[in-house]
Amino acid sequence: MGVPVPVGVVALDPVLEAGTRSTLLACPELAVCEPAEARVAVLTVDRLGPAELDMVRTTRAHGQRPAVVLVAGALASGDALHALAAGARGLLPRREADASRLAHAVLAAAQDDCTVPTDLLEQVLDRPDHGRTGWAGGALSDRERSVLRLVADGHETAEIAQRLAYSPRTVTTVVHDITQRFRLRNRAHAVAYALRAGLL
């Protein structure tokens, strides 16, 4: 057996944090440490929504930029797409997160591999709309989709406004609304996220 993988625990609920920590301590391949020192962070949440996706992004951006394994009380196929697009490297419903499965997901993430339960993967692959109806506010309106497609094609705000018969201010507002709703950095990030999450 090699050197144990340093793994940290991130949770808003101290009970969830303690339970996750206790489960990880039962795995000799893992060494529980502070999240800032971790190679992999296990993020445990009750549900998956915009705030929790922000936690995935924030955790990925701190310390040693750990891989994130997300353990959630419930995960729908749309949630899985959003979590993966936000940067999660592993997904586990909490009811399945015993020591063995959690250790497997953490070790896979440490090797830049991704783990998704088979039932979630099948739902994602079999779903014709590719997750457009994920968490509340997860879909784009026709107007948002039209604007974002033109942004993806490289058009500037004035060109988009002219093509769609909107004012430049309307175009700017639409793009701003998308970036705020999905907690994105800019127009390019909005296009990339929409493509990866199957929204565009």
Coordinates of C-alpha atoms in Angstrom, one line a residue:
M1 CA 0.0 0.0 0.0
G2 CA 1.3 3.5 -0.9
V3 CA 1.1 6.8 0.9
P4 CA -2.5 7.6 2.1
V5 CA -4.3 10.2 0.0
P6 CA -4.9 13.4 2.0
V7 CA -8.6 14.1 2.0
G8 CA -10.6 17.0 3.6
V9 CA -14.2 17.3 4.5
V10 CA -16.4 20.3 3.6
A11 CA -20.0 20.6 4.9
L12 CA -22.3 23.4 6.1
D13 CA -23.9 21.0 8.6
P14 CA -21.5 19.9 11.5
V15 CA -23.4 16.6 11.8
L16 CA -22.8 15.8 8.1
E17 CA -19.2 16.8 8.5
A18 CA -18.7 14.6 11.5
G19 CA -20.4 11.6 9.8
T20 CA -18.3 12.0 6.7
R21 CA -15.1 12.4 8.6
S22 CA -15.9 9.2 10.7
T23 CA -16.5 7.2 7.5
L24 CA -13.2 8.4 5.9
L25 CA -11.3 7.6 9.1
A26 CA -12.3 3.9 8.5
C27 CA -10.3 3.9 5.2
P28 CA -6.6 3.1 5.7
E29 CA -5.9 4.4 2.1
L30 CA -7.0 7.9 3.1
A31 CA -5.5 10.4 5.6
V32 CA -8.1 12.9 6.8
C33 CA -6.7 16.5 6.9
E34 CA -7.8 20.1 6.7
P35 CA -9.4 21.0 3.3
A36 CA -6.6 23.5 2.5
E37 CA -4.1 20.7 2.6
A38 CA -6.2 18.1 0.8
R39 CA -5.6 16.4 -2.5
V40 CA -9.3 15.5 -2.6
A41 CA -12.2 17.2 -0.8
V42 CA -15.4 15.5 0.1
L43 CA -18.3 17.9 0.0
T44 CA -21.4 16.7 1.8
V45 CA -24.7 18.4 1.2
D46 CA -28.4 17.7 1.8
R47 CA -29.5 18.8 -1.7
L48 CA -27.9 20.3 -4.8
G49 CA -28.7 23.8 -5.8
P50 CA -26.9 27.0 -6.8
A51 CA -25.4 27.6 -3.4
E52 CA -24.0 24.0 -3.3
L53 CA -22.6 24.4 -6.8
D54 CA -20.9 27.5 -5.6
M55 CA -19.3 25.5 -2.8
V56 CA -18.0 23.0 -5.4
R57 CA -16.4 25.8 -7.4
T58 CA -15.0 27.6 -4.2
T59 CA -13.6 24.3 -2.9
R60 CA -11.9 23.6 -6.2
A61 CA -10.3 27.1 -6.2
H62 CA -8.8 27.0 -2.7
G63 CA -5.7 25.4 -1.1
Q64 CA -4.1 22.9 -3.4
R65 CA -7.1 23.0 -5.8
P66 CA -8.4 19.6 -4.6
A67 CA -10.5 17.3 -6.7
V68 CA -14.1 17.3 -5.3
V69 CA -16.2 14.3 -4.5
L70 CA -19.8 15.4 -3.9
V71 CA -22.0 13.4 -1.5
A72 CA -25.6 14.6 -1.6
G73 CA -28.9 13.5 0.1
A74 CA -30.5 13.3 -3.3
L75 CA -29.1 13.5 -6.8
A76 CA -31.2 13.7 -10.0
S77 CA -29.8 13.4 -13.4
G78 CA -30.0 17.2 -14.0
D79 CA -28.1 17.7 -10.7
A80 CA -25.4 15.3 -11.9
L81 CA -24.8 17.4 -15.1
H82 CA -24.6 20.6 -13.1
A83 CA -22.3 19.1 -10.5
L84 CA -19.9 17.8 -13.2
A85 CA -20.0 21.1 -15.0
A86 CA -19.1 22.9 -11.8
G87 CA -16.0 20.7 -11.4
A88 CA -17.0 17.7 -9.2
R89 CA -15.0 14.6 -10.0
G90 CA -17.2 12.1 -8.1
L91 CA -20.9 11.9 -7.2
L92 CA -22.5 9.7 -4.6
P93 CA -26.0 9.7 -3.1
R94 CA -25.5 9.8 0.7
R95 CA -27.4 6.5 1.2
E96 CA -24.7 4.8 -0.9
A97 CA -21.7 6.5 0.7
D98 CA -20.4 3.7 2.9
A99 CA -16.6 3.5 3.6
S100 CA -15.8 1.3 0.6
R101 CA -17.7 3.4 -2.0
L102 CA -16.5 6.7 -0.6
A103 CA -12.9 5.5 -0.6
H104 CA -13.3 4.3 -4.2
A105 CA -14.7 7.7 -5.3
V106 CA -11.9 9.6 -3.4
L107 CA -9.1 7.4 -4.8
A108 CA -10.5 7.7 -8.3
A109 CA -10.7 11.5 -8.0
A110 CA -7.1 11.6 -6.7
Q111 CA -6.1 9.9 -10.0
D112 CA -8.1 12.5 -12.1
D113 CA -10.8 9.9 -12.8
C114 CA -14.5 10.5 -12.4
T115 CA -17.1 8.3 -10.7
V116 CA -20.9 8.5 -11.2
P117 CA -23.3 5.8 -10.0
T118 CA -24.6 3.7 -12.8
D119 CA -28.3 4.6 -12.3
L120 CA -27.4 8.3 -12.5
L121 CA -25.2 7.8 -15.5
E122 CA -28.0 5.9 -17.3
Q123 CA -30.5 8.6 -16.5
V124 CA -28.2 11.3 -17.9
L125 CA -27.4 9.3 -21.1
D126 CA -31.0 8.3 -21.7
R127 CA -32.5 11.7 -21.1
P128 CA -33.4 13.5 -24.4
D129 CA -33.1 17.0 -23.0
H130 CA -29.7 16.4 -21.4
G131 CA -30.6 17.8 -18.1
R132 CA -32.3 21.1 -19.0
T133 CA -34.7 20.7 -16.2
G134 CA -32.2 20.3 -13.4
W135 CA -32.4 22.4 -10.2
A136 CA -34.8 25.3 -10.2
G137 CA -33.8 28.0 -12.7
G138 CA -31.6 25.4 -14.5
A139 CA -33.1 25.9 -18.0
L140 CA -32.6 28.8 -20.4
S141 CA -35.5 30.6 -22.0
D142 CA -35.7 30.9 -25.8
R143 CA -34.5 34.5 -25.6
E144 CA -31.5 33.5 -23.4
R145 CA -30.6 30.6 -25.7
S146 CA -30.8 32.9 -28.8
V147 CA -28.5 35.5 -27.2
L148 CA -26.1 32.9 -25.9
R149 CA -25.8 31.2 -29.3
L150 CA -24.8 34.4 -30.9
V151 CA -22.3 35.1 -28.1
A152 CA -20.9 31.6 -28.8
D153 CA -20.6 32.5 -32.5
G154 CA -18.4 35.5 -31.5
H155 CA -20.8 38.4 -32.1
E156 CA -20.5 41.6 -30.0
T157 CA -23.4 43.1 -28.1
A158 CA -24.4 45.6 -30.8
E159 CA -24.5 42.8 -33.5
I160 CA -26.6 40.6 -31.3
A161 CA -29.0 43.4 -30.6
Q162 CA -29.3 44.2 -34.3
R163 CA -29.9 40.5 -35.3
L164 CA -32.5 39.8 -32.7
A165 CA -34.1 43.3 -32.8
Y166 CA -33.3 44.0 -29.1
S167 CA -31.7 47.0 -27.6
P168 CA -28.0 46.6 -26.6
R169 CA -29.1 47.1 -23.0
T170 CA -31.5 44.1 -23.3
V171 CA -28.7 41.9 -24.6
T172 CA -26.4 43.0 -21.8
T173 CA -29.1 42.3 -19.2
V174 CA -29.8 38.8 -20.7
V175 CA -26.2 37.9 -20.5
H176 CA -25.8 39.4 -17.0
D177 CA -28.9 37.4 -15.8
I178 CA -27.4 34.1 -17.1
T179 CA -24.1 34.7 -15.5
Q180 CA -25.7 35.7 -12.1
R181 CA -28.2 32.8 -12.1
F182 CA -25.5 30.1 -12.8
R183 CA -22.7 32.0 -10.8
L184 CA -20.5 32.3 -13.8
R185 CA -17.6 34.7 -14.4
N186 CA -18.2 36.1 -17.8
R187 CA -19.7 35.6 -21.3
A188 CA -17.2 33.0 -22.3
H189 CA -17.8 31.0 -19.1
A190 CA -21.5 31.3 -19.7
V191 CA -21.2 29.7 -23.2
A192 CA -18.8 27.0 -21.9
Y193 CA -21.1 26.1 -19.0
A194 CA -24.2 26.0 -21.2
L195 CA -22.6 23.7 -23.7
R196 CA -21.2 21.4 -21.0
A197 CA -24.5 21.2 -19.1
G198 CA -26.5 20.6 -22.3
L199 CA -28.4 23.9 -21.9
L200 CA -27.5 25.3 -25.4

